Amino acid sequence: MDIVVRSALVADGTGDPLTRHDVGITDGRIASVAEPGSLAGRRTIDAEGLVLAPGFIDMHSHSDLQLLANPDHLAKLSQGVTTEVLGQDGLSYAPVNDDVLAALRQQLAGWNDDPAGFDWNWRSVGEYLDRLDAGVAVNAAYLVPQGTVRMLTVGWEDRPATEAEMNAMKELIATGLAEGAMGMSSGLTYTPGMYATTEELVELCRVVGERGGFYSPHHRSYGKGALEAFGEMVDVSRRSGCPLHLAHATMNFSVNKGKAPQLLELLDQALDDGCDITLDTYPYLPGATYLSALLPSWSTEGGLDATLARLSDVDTRERIRAEIEETGSDGAHGVPIDWEAIEINGVRRDENSHLVGHSVAASAQRAGKPAAELYFDVLLSEKLGTSCLMHVGHEENVQAIMRHRTHTGGSDGLLVGARPHPRAWGTFPRYLARYVRELGVLDLAECVSHLTGRAAERLRLTDRGLVRAGYAADLVLFDPETVADTATFDEPRQQAAGIPYVFVNGVAAIDDGQPTGALAGHSLRNPGSAR
């Protein structure tokens, strides 16, 4: 064997009890799972007291640019992630033309930055996946982003698509899946994806389902109307026949405190009726997005310049303020905003760096102006390129949903900004430390299966997600007594503790706790794609 991991407690990804084995790796694959002490290799790792698991699969990642721009990718590797699913929330960078790419670089700067000197040498989904194949730290799958597709065909207008536009969108999605995308995502609180009707989504999802993909929506509300929004997505899945994976499936804001059981009842009924539904969550209470996402959809119609013009008009600002603060905008999930709960955590201009780490309410008080005025001024100064944390979650909802029979893990982690959400560095060890070891919400073997085997099954990866002979050697070794997230809201870029080894396609990416710089990852493509 190239490498033998000796006498490890194996959590194989199925949820079965842990068993002690030697595991041998040869040519990037698991060559053998055998009795302790029975295998020999050119290198042997003594795993006494450690758990060997499949590499974790991040079902909701925003590493679309940073995976390429910063190849070490320590945020994910150090927590045991070996595969990420990109193209989330209906907004990403393929397929694009030059105009749409320029707009996306502005719109998504708060999520992904807009790296200086970056080589944007792709336009299609296939070309983006080829770029990943040139060498990245982890494996990556991609979802065709419905909002981006709408930009290419309908533009930024709030109206139904015409028949010709619908046909063009279907063709773009079919092409994306043929080139290797695993499915389609939506961001139905983000423009322009939110302008799609239910009927439009059903038609697009038929194309996805027919080509073996799945639909992963950020649906229309996680606040007021959350249950109705989840119900709409289940209805889309039923009518289209397309498998459904609910992104960051949680119940947030004060209106949803304690309502997770109602969501789970809705999902269980659909599952019992034969629907194919899975979900992912992150084990934290605050959410994160770009600051302009709170704006009502009508105020962002037409793109960046039109939005900035409205924010510069006194009367329009007052109309927006009233909707955000008094009635609740669709961008803010229908709930009136509490500015104390909105924390700016990333800016692009040095002159605004003093705002980072403080709520909009606190910064407004220091500036001696109303909170909404500071909010508008920051958006104008930053040209919308600002990120924020939203402190709106409920622990009882988080715990109830992570116990669900179709639950998987997703970080939803943004890697840029002065103080990114710690979930980008801590999601997977936090599951193991807080929710397994400390609280006992999940047992260890069960939790590992959520983060590995279940996710691989959703992605139709027939050679990943399990510790099994013949499978790709995406593996993580961790100490069940010391594994922990060390990333905090004040110091979010902290390597996880208790994870000494991570292998991607059989190559050590974390070796004795140290990153190796290996770029052994590549794209994982739809099994039905042309390649």
Coordinates of C-alpha atoms in Angstrom, one line a residue:
M1 CA 0.0 0.0 0.0
D2 CA 1.1 3.6 -0.5
I3 CA -0.3 4.5 2.9
V4 CA -1.8 2.5 5.8
V5 CA -3.9 4.1 8.5
R6 CA -3.4 1.6 11.3
S7 CA -5.9 0.6 13.9
A8 CA -8.4 3.4 13.4
L9 CA -11.9 3.5 14.7
V10 CA -13.8 3.7 11.4
A11 CA -17.0 5.6 11.0
D12 CA -17.7 4.4 7.6
G13 CA -20.4 6.9 6.5
T14 CA -23.3 4.5 6.7
G15 CA -24.3 5.3 10.3
D16 CA -23.3 1.8 11.5
P17 CA -21.4 1.5 14.8
L18 CA -17.7 2.3 14.7
T19 CA -15.3 -0.6 14.1
R20 CA -11.5 -0.9 14.4
H21 CA -9.6 -1.5 11.1
D22 CA -6.5 -0.8 9.1
V23 CA -7.3 1.1 6.0
G24 CA -4.9 1.0 3.0
I25 CA -4.6 3.6 0.3
T26 CA -3.1 3.0 -3.1
D27 CA -3.2 5.2 -6.3
G28 CA -5.7 7.6 -4.7
R29 CA -8.2 4.9 -3.7
I30 CA -9.0 2.9 -0.7
A31 CA -7.4 -0.4 -1.5
S32 CA -8.3 -2.4 1.6
V33 CA -10.3 -2.2 4.9
A34 CA -8.9 -5.0 7.0
E35 CA -8.2 -6.3 10.5
P36 CA -6.0 -4.2 12.7
G37 CA -2.3 -4.9 12.2
S38 CA -2.9 -6.8 8.9
L39 CA -1.8 -4.3 6.3
A40 CA 1.7 -3.0 5.4
G41 CA 2.5 0.2 3.5
R42 CA 5.3 2.5 2.4
R43 CA 4.0 4.9 5.0
T44 CA 2.1 3.9 8.2
I45 CA 0.0 6.3 10.3
D46 CA -0.7 5.2 13.8
A47 CA -4.4 6.0 14.3
E48 CA -4.8 4.6 17.8
G49 CA -7.5 6.7 19.6
L50 CA -8.5 8.5 16.3
V51 CA -11.6 8.1 14.2
L52 CA -11.2 7.6 10.4
A53 CA -14.2 8.9 8.4
P54 CA -14.9 9.8 4.8
G55 CA -14.0 13.3 4.0
F56 CA -16.8 15.7 4.9
I57 CA -19.0 17.0 2.1
D58 CA -20.0 20.7 2.3
M59 CA -23.4 20.7 0.6
H60 CA -23.7 24.5 0.6
S61 CA -20.5 26.4 -0.1
H62 CA -19.5 29.8 -1.4
S63 CA -16.0 29.0 -2.4
D64 CA -16.6 29.6 -6.1
L65 CA -13.8 32.2 -6.4
Q66 CA -11.7 31.7 -3.3
L67 CA -11.0 28.0 -4.1
L68 CA -9.2 29.3 -7.2
A69 CA -7.8 32.6 -5.9
N70 CA -6.3 31.1 -2.7
P71 CA -5.4 27.6 -3.5
D72 CA -4.3 26.5 0.0
H73 CA -8.0 26.7 1.0
L74 CA -7.2 26.1 4.7
A75 CA -10.7 27.1 5.8
K76 CA -12.2 23.9 4.4
L77 CA -9.3 21.5 4.5
S78 CA -8.5 22.1 8.1
Q79 CA -12.1 21.1 9.1
G80 CA -12.0 17.9 7.1
V81 CA -13.9 19.0 4.0
T82 CA -12.9 17.1 0.9
T83 CA -15.8 18.1 -1.4
E84 CA -17.8 21.3 -1.8
V85 CA -21.0 22.1 -3.7
L86 CA -20.7 25.5 -5.5
G87 CA -23.0 27.6 -7.5
Q88 CA -25.4 28.3 -4.7
D89 CA -28.3 30.6 -4.0
G90 CA -29.0 31.1 -7.7
L91 CA -26.0 33.4 -8.2
S92 CA -22.6 32.3 -9.5
Y93 CA -20.2 32.9 -12.4
A94 CA -21.2 30.3 -15.0
P95 CA -22.8 30.4 -17.5
V96 CA -22.2 34.1 -18.2
N97 CA -21.4 36.5 -21.0
D98 CA -19.2 39.6 -20.5
D99 CA -22.0 41.9 -19.4
V100 CA -23.5 39.5 -16.9
L101 CA -20.1 38.6 -15.5
A102 CA -19.3 42.3 -14.9
A103 CA -22.6 42.7 -13.0
L104 CA -22.1 39.6 -10.9
R105 CA -18.6 40.7 -9.9
Q106 CA -20.2 43.8 -8.4
Q107 CA -23.3 42.0 -7.0
L108 CA -21.4 39.2 -5.3
A109 CA -18.3 41.1 -4.1
G110 CA -19.7 41.0 -0.5
W111 CA -19.9 37.2 -0.8
N112 CA -16.8 36.3 -2.8
D113 CA -14.7 39.5 -3.2
D114 CA -13.6 40.6 -6.7
P115 CA -9.9 39.6 -6.6
A116 CA -7.5 42.0 -8.4
G117 CA -5.8 40.5 -11.3
F118 CA -8.0 37.3 -11.3
D119 CA -8.1 35.4 -14.5
W120 CA -11.7 35.0 -15.6
N121 CA -10.9 32.6 -18.4
W122 CA -14.3 30.9 -18.6
R123 CA -17.8 31.7 -19.6
S124 CA -19.6 28.3 -19.7
V125 CA -20.2 25.7 -16.9
G126 CA -17.9 23.3 -18.6
E127 CA -15.1 25.8 -18.9
Y128 CA -15.5 26.6 -15.2
L129 CA -15.3 22.9 -14.3
D130 CA -12.2 22.6 -16.5
R131 CA -10.6 25.5 -14.5
L132 CA -11.2 23.5 -11.3
D133 CA -9.6 20.4 -13.0
A134 CA -6.4 22.4 -13.4
G135 CA -5.8 21.8 -9.7
V136 CA -7.7 22.8 -6.5
A137 CA -7.4 21.9 -2.9
V138 CA -10.7 19.9 -2.6
N139 CA -13.2 18.3 -5.0
A140 CA -16.0 20.5 -6.2
A141 CA -19.5 20.0 -7.7
Y142 CA -21.5 22.8 -9.3
L143 CA -25.1 23.8 -9.5
V144 CA -26.4 25.9 -12.5
P145 CA -27.5 29.2 -10.8
Q146 CA -31.1 30.1 -11.9
G147 CA -30.7 33.8 -11.1
T148 CA -27.7 34.0 -13.3
V149 CA -29.5 32.2 -16.1
R150 CA -32.4 34.7 -15.7
M151 CA -29.9 37.6 -16.1
L152 CA -28.7 36.1 -19.4
T153 CA -32.2 35.8 -20.8
V154 CA -34.7 38.1 -19.1
G155 CA -32.2 40.6 -17.5
W156 CA -33.0 42.4 -14.3
E157 CA -36.7 43.0 -14.9
D158 CA -39.5 42.0 -12.5
R159 CA -41.8 40.2 -14.9
P160 CA -42.7 36.8 -16.2
A161 CA -40.4 35.3 -18.8
T162 CA -41.7 35.1 -22.3
E163 CA -42.0 31.7 -24.1
A164 CA -38.8 32.5 -26.0
E165 CA -37.0 33.4 -22.8
M166 CA -38.3 30.3 -21.1
N167 CA -36.9 28.1 -23.9
A168 CA -33.6 29.9 -23.7
M169 CA -33.4 29.3 -20.0
K170 CA -34.2 25.7 -20.4
E171 CA -31.5 25.3 -23.0
L172 CA -28.9 27.0 -20.8
I173 CA -29.8 24.7 -17.9
A174 CA -29.7 21.6 -20.1
T175 CA -26.4 22.6 -21.4
G176 CA -25.0 23.2 -17.9
L177 CA -26.0 19.8 -16.8
A178 CA -24.6 18.2 -19.9
E179 CA -21.3 19.9 -19.2
G180 CA -21.3 18.5 -15.7
A181 CA -23.4 20.5 -13.3
M182 CA -25.2 18.4 -10.6
G183 CA -28.4 20.4 -10.6
M184 CA -29.8 23.9 -10.3
S185 CA -29.9 26.4 -7.4
S186 CA -32.1 29.4 -6.8
G187 CA -31.9 32.4 -4.6
L188 CA -35.5 33.5 -4.2
T189 CA -34.8 36.4 -2.0
Y190 CA -32.1 37.7 -4.3
T191 CA -32.6 39.6 -7.6
P192 CA -33.3 38.7 -10.3
G193 CA -34.0 35.1 -9.3
M194 CA -36.8 36.1 -7.0
Y195 CA -38.7 37.4 -10.0
A196 CA -39.4 33.8 -11.2
T197 CA -43.0 32.6 -10.7
T198 CA -43.7 29.1 -9.3
E199 CA -44.7 28.0 -12.8
E200 CA -41.4 29.2 -14.2
L201 CA -39.5 27.2 -11.5
V202 CA -41.6 24.1 -12.2
E203 CA -40.7 24.3 -15.9
L204 CA -37.0 24.7 -15.2
C205 CA -37.0 21.9 -12.7
R206 CA -38.5 19.5 -15.2
V207 CA -35.4 20.0 -17.3
V208 CA -33.2 19.4 -14.2
G209 CA -35.0 16.3 -13.1
E210 CA -35.1 14.8 -16.6
R211 CA -31.3 15.1 -16.7
G212 CA -30.6 13.4 -13.4
G213 CA -30.1 16.6 -11.4
F214 CA -31.6 18.0 -8.2
Y215 CA -33.0 21.4 -7.3
S216 CA -31.4 23.3 -4.3
P217 CA -33.4 26.5 -3.6
H218 CA -32.8 29.3 -1.1
H219 CA -36.5 29.8 -1.0
R220 CA -38.6 33.0 -0.7
S221 CA -38.6 33.4 3.1
Y222 CA -36.9 32.2 6.2
G223 CA -39.0 34.6 8.3
K224 CA -42.6 35.5 7.9
G225 CA -44.1 33.0 5.5
A226 CA -41.3 30.5 5.9
L227 CA -43.6 27.5 6.0
E228 CA -45.5 28.7 2.9
A229 CA -42.1 29.2 1.2
F230 CA -41.0 25.7 2.1
G231 CA -44.4 24.4 0.9
E232 CA -43.9 26.1 -2.5
M233 CA -40.6 24.3 -3.0
V234 CA -42.2 21.0 -2.1
D235 CA -44.9 21.8 -4.6
V236 CA -42.3 22.6 -7.3
S237 CA -40.7 19.2 -6.7
R238 CA -44.0 17.3 -6.8
R239 CA -45.1 18.9 -10.0
S240 CA -41.8 18.7 -11.8
G241 CA -40.6 15.3 -10.6
C242 CA -37.3 16.9 -9.7
P243 CA -35.5 15.8 -6.5
L244 CA -35.4 18.6 -3.9
H245 CA -32.5 19.6 -1.6
L246 CA -33.4 22.5 0.7
A247 CA -30.5 24.8 1.3
H248 CA -29.7 26.0 4.8
A249 CA -33.1 24.8 5.9
T250 CA -33.9 26.6 9.0
M251 CA -36.7 28.7 10.7
N252 CA -35.4 32.1 11.7
F253 CA -36.6 35.4 13.1
S254 CA -38.8 35.9 16.1
V255 CA -41.9 34.8 14.2
N256 CA -40.6 31.2 13.8
K257 CA -39.3 30.5 17.3
G258 CA -40.1 26.9 18.1
K259 CA -41.7 26.2 14.7
A260 CA -39.2 23.6 13.4
P261 CA -41.7 20.7 14.2
Q262 CA -44.1 22.2 11.7
L263 CA -41.5 22.3 9.0
L264 CA -40.5 18.7 9.7
E265 CA -44.1 17.6 9.6
L266 CA -44.4 19.2 6.2
L267 CA -41.3 17.4 4.9
D268 CA -42.2 14.0 6.4
Q269 CA -45.6 14.1 4.8
A270 CA -44.0 14.7 1.4
L271 CA -41.4 12.0 2.0
D272 CA -44.1 9.5 3.0
D273 CA -45.9 10.5 -0.3
G274 CA -42.8 9.4 -2.2
C275 CA -41.1 12.8 -2.8
D276 CA -37.3 12.8 -2.9
I277 CA -36.2 15.5 -0.5
T278 CA -33.1 16.2 1.5
L279 CA -31.8 19.3 3.3
D280 CA -28.7 20.9 4.8
T281 CA -28.1 23.1 7.8
Y282 CA -25.2 24.8 9.6
P283 CA -24.8 24.5 13.4
Y284 CA -25.0 28.2 14.3
L285 CA -27.7 30.7 15.1
P286 CA -26.7 33.8 13.0
G287 CA -27.0 33.9 9.3
A288 CA -24.8 35.8 6.8
T289 CA -25.4 37.5 3.5
Y290 CA -24.6 40.8 1.7
L291 CA -26.0 43.9 3.3
S292 CA -28.0 45.0 0.3
A293 CA -30.0 41.7 0.4
L294 CA -32.3 43.4 2.9
L295 CA -33.6 45.8 0.3
P296 CA -37.1 45.3 -1.2
S297 CA -36.9 43.6 -4.6
W298 CA -38.5 46.6 -6.4
S299 CA -35.7 48.8 -5.3
T300 CA -33.0 46.6 -6.9
E301 CA -34.8 46.0 -10.3
G302 CA -32.6 47.0 -13.2
G303 CA -29.2 46.1 -11.6
L304 CA -26.5 48.0 -9.7
D305 CA -26.7 51.5 -11.2
A306 CA -30.5 51.6 -11.0
T307 CA -30.3 50.5 -7.3
L308 CA -27.7 53.1 -6.4
A309 CA -29.8 55.8 -8.1
R310 CA -32.8 54.9 -5.9
L311 CA -30.7 54.9 -2.8
S312 CA -29.5 58.5 -3.7
D313 CA -33.1 59.8 -4.0
V314 CA -34.5 61.2 -0.7
D315 CA -38.1 60.2 -1.4
T316 CA -37.3 56.7 -2.6
R317 CA -35.0 56.2 0.5
E318 CA -37.9 57.0 2.7
R319 CA -40.2 54.5 0.9
I320 CA -37.5 51.8 1.3
R321 CA -36.9 52.7 4.9
A322 CA -40.6 52.4 5.7
E323 CA -40.8 49.0 4.1
I324 CA -37.6 47.7 5.8
E325 CA -38.3 49.0 9.2
E326 CA -42.1 49.0 9.5
T327 CA -43.7 46.3 7.2
G328 CA -40.7 44.1 6.4
S329 CA -39.3 43.8 2.9
D330 CA -39.2 40.6 0.8
G331 CA -35.4 40.8 0.8
A332 CA -35.5 40.8 4.6
H333 CA -37.9 37.8 4.7
G334 CA -41.0 39.8 5.4
V335 CA -39.9 40.8 8.9
P336 CA -39.3 44.4 10.1
I337 CA -35.6 44.8 10.6
D338 CA -34.1 45.1 14.1
W339 CA -30.9 47.0 13.4
E340 CA -29.4 45.6 16.6
A341 CA -29.5 42.2 15.0
I342 CA -27.7 43.3 11.8
E343 CA -23.9 43.3 12.2
I344 CA -21.6 44.6 9.4
N345 CA -18.7 42.1 9.1
G346 CA -17.0 43.0 5.8
V347 CA -16.4 46.1 3.8
R348 CA -14.3 46.9 0.8
R349 CA -13.3 50.5 1.5
D350 CA -10.9 51.3 4.2
E351 CA -12.9 54.4 5.3
N352 CA -15.7 52.0 6.4
S353 CA -13.5 49.6 8.4
H354 CA -14.6 51.1 11.7
L355 CA -18.1 49.7 11.1
V356 CA -16.9 46.0 11.1
G357 CA -17.9 44.0 14.1
H358 CA -20.7 46.4 15.1
S359 CA -24.4 46.4 14.6
V360 CA -26.0 49.0 12.3
A361 CA -27.8 50.4 15.3
A362 CA -24.6 50.9 17.3
S363 CA -22.7 52.4 14.4
A364 CA -25.6 54.8 13.7
Q365 CA -25.8 55.9 17.3
R366 CA -22.0 56.7 17.2
A367 CA -22.5 58.6 14.0
G368 CA -25.5 60.5 15.4
K369 CA -27.9 59.5 12.6
P370 CA -30.9 57.1 12.2
A371 CA -29.9 53.5 11.5
A372 CA -31.6 53.4 8.1
E373 CA -29.6 56.5 7.0
L374 CA -26.3 54.9 8.0
Y375 CA -27.4 51.7 6.1
F376 CA -28.2 53.6 2.9
D377 CA -25.0 55.6 3.2
V378 CA -22.9 52.5 3.6
L379 CA -24.5 50.8 0.6
L380 CA -23.8 53.8 -1.6
S381 CA -20.2 54.2 -0.4
E382 CA -19.5 50.5 -0.9
K383 CA -21.5 50.2 -4.1
L384 CA -23.4 47.4 -2.4
G385 CA -20.2 45.4 -1.7
T386 CA -20.8 44.9 2.0
S387 CA -21.5 41.7 4.0
C388 CA -23.3 41.3 7.2
L389 CA -24.3 38.8 10.0
M390 CA -28.0 38.5 10.9
H391 CA -28.5 37.4 14.5
V392 CA -31.9 35.8 14.0
G393 CA -31.7 32.1 14.8
H394 CA -33.1 29.8 17.5
E395 CA -31.2 26.9 19.1
E396 CA -34.3 24.6 19.5
N397 CA -35.0 24.9 15.8
V398 CA -31.4 24.2 14.9
Q399 CA -31.3 21.1 17.0
A400 CA -34.6 19.7 15.8
I401 CA -33.8 20.1 12.1
M402 CA -30.4 18.5 12.4
R403 CA -32.0 15.3 13.7
H404 CA -34.1 14.9 10.6
R405 CA -33.8 11.7 8.6
T406 CA -32.6 13.5 5.4
H407 CA -30.3 16.1 7.1
T408 CA -26.8 16.8 5.7
G409 CA -24.3 19.5 6.6
G410 CA -23.5 22.7 4.7
S411 CA -21.4 25.6 5.9
D412 CA -22.9 28.4 3.8
G413 CA -19.5 29.9 4.6
L414 CA -18.4 33.2 3.1
L415 CA -14.6 33.3 3.1
V416 CA -14.0 37.0 2.6
G417 CA -14.4 40.2 4.7
A418 CA -12.7 41.3 7.9
R419 CA -14.8 39.1 10.1
P420 CA -16.5 36.4 8.1
H421 CA -19.0 34.1 9.8
P422 CA -17.0 31.4 11.7
R423 CA -19.1 28.7 10.0
A424 CA -16.7 29.0 7.0
W425 CA -13.9 27.6 9.3
G426 CA -15.9 25.7 11.9
T427 CA -19.1 24.0 10.7
F428 CA -17.9 20.4 10.6
P429 CA -15.9 20.2 13.8
R430 CA -18.6 22.1 15.5
Y431 CA -21.1 19.3 14.7
L432 CA -18.7 16.8 16.2
A433 CA -17.7 18.9 19.3
R434 CA -20.9 20.6 20.4
Y435 CA -23.7 18.5 19.0
V436 CA -22.1 15.1 19.4
R437 CA -19.6 15.2 22.3
E438 CA -21.1 18.0 24.4
L439 CA -24.9 17.9 23.9
G440 CA -25.4 14.4 22.5
V441 CA -28.0 15.6 20.0
L442 CA -26.5 13.1 17.5
D443 CA -24.2 10.1 18.1
L444 CA -20.9 10.1 16.4
A445 CA -21.6 7.4 13.7
E446 CA -24.9 9.1 12.9
C447 CA -23.4 12.5 12.6
V448 CA -20.6 11.3 10.3
S449 CA -23.2 9.7 8.0
H450 CA -25.1 13.0 7.8
L451 CA -21.9 14.8 6.7
T452 CA -20.6 12.1 4.3
G453 CA -22.7 9.2 3.0
R454 CA -26.0 10.9 2.9
A455 CA -24.5 13.9 1.0
A456 CA -22.7 11.6 -1.4
E457 CA -26.0 9.8 -2.1
R458 CA -27.7 13.1 -2.9
L459 CA -24.9 14.0 -5.3
R460 CA -25.0 10.5 -6.9
L461 CA -21.3 10.0 -6.1
T462 CA -21.0 6.2 -6.3
D463 CA -17.3 6.1 -5.2
R464 CA -17.2 8.7 -2.4
G465 CA -18.8 9.3 1.0
L466 CA -18.0 5.8 2.5
V467 CA -14.9 4.1 3.8
R468 CA -15.0 1.2 1.5
A469 CA -12.5 -0.6 -0.7
G470 CA -12.5 0.8 -4.2
Y471 CA -13.8 4.2 -3.1
A472 CA -11.8 7.4 -3.6
A473 CA -9.5 8.0 -0.7
D474 CA -11.2 11.2 0.5
L475 CA -10.6 10.7 4.3
V476 CA -10.3 12.6 7.5
L477 CA -8.7 11.4 10.8
F478 CA -9.9 13.2 14.0
D479 CA -9.6 12.8 17.7
P480 CA -13.2 12.4 19.0
E481 CA -12.1 13.8 22.5
T482 CA -10.5 17.0 21.2
V483 CA -12.0 17.8 17.8
A484 CA -13.4 21.3 18.0
D485 CA -14.2 24.5 16.2
T486 CA -11.8 27.2 17.3
A487 CA -13.2 29.9 14.9
T488 CA -15.2 32.6 16.7
F489 CA -17.1 35.7 15.7
D490 CA -14.2 37.9 16.9
E491 CA -11.4 35.6 15.4
P492 CA -13.1 33.6 12.7
R493 CA -10.0 32.4 10.7
Q494 CA -8.9 29.7 13.1
Q495 CA -7.9 26.2 12.1
A496 CA -10.0 23.5 13.8
A497 CA -8.5 21.5 16.6
G498 CA -8.2 17.7 16.8
I499 CA -8.0 17.0 13.0
P500 CA -4.4 15.9 12.3
Y501 CA -4.9 14.3 8.8
V502 CA -7.0 15.0 5.7
F503 CA -6.6 13.2 2.4
V504 CA -8.0 14.3 -0.9
N505 CA -7.9 11.6 -3.6
G506 CA -5.3 9.8 -1.5
V507 CA -3.0 12.8 -1.2
A508 CA -2.3 14.3 2.3
A509 CA -3.7 17.8 2.3
I510 CA -3.3 18.1 6.1
D511 CA -0.4 16.1 7.5
D512 CA 0.2 15.8 11.2
G513 CA -1.9 19.0 11.6
Q514 CA 0.0 21.0 8.9
P515 CA -1.2 22.0 5.5
T516 CA 0.8 20.5 2.7
G517 CA -0.3 22.8 -0.2
A518 CA -1.4 19.8 -2.2
L519 CA -3.9 20.5 -5.0
A520 CA -5.3 17.0 -5.5
G521 CA -9.0 18.0 -5.9
H522 CA -10.9 18.3 -9.1
S523 CA -14.5 18.8 -10.4
L524 CA -17.1 16.1 -9.7
R525 CA -19.5 16.0 -12.6
N526 CA -23.0 14.9 -13.2
P527 CA -22.9 11.1 -14.0
G528 CA -25.0 11.8 -17.1
S529 CA -22.8 14.6 -18.4
A530 CA -20.9 14.4 -21.7
R531 CA -17.6 14.0 -19.8

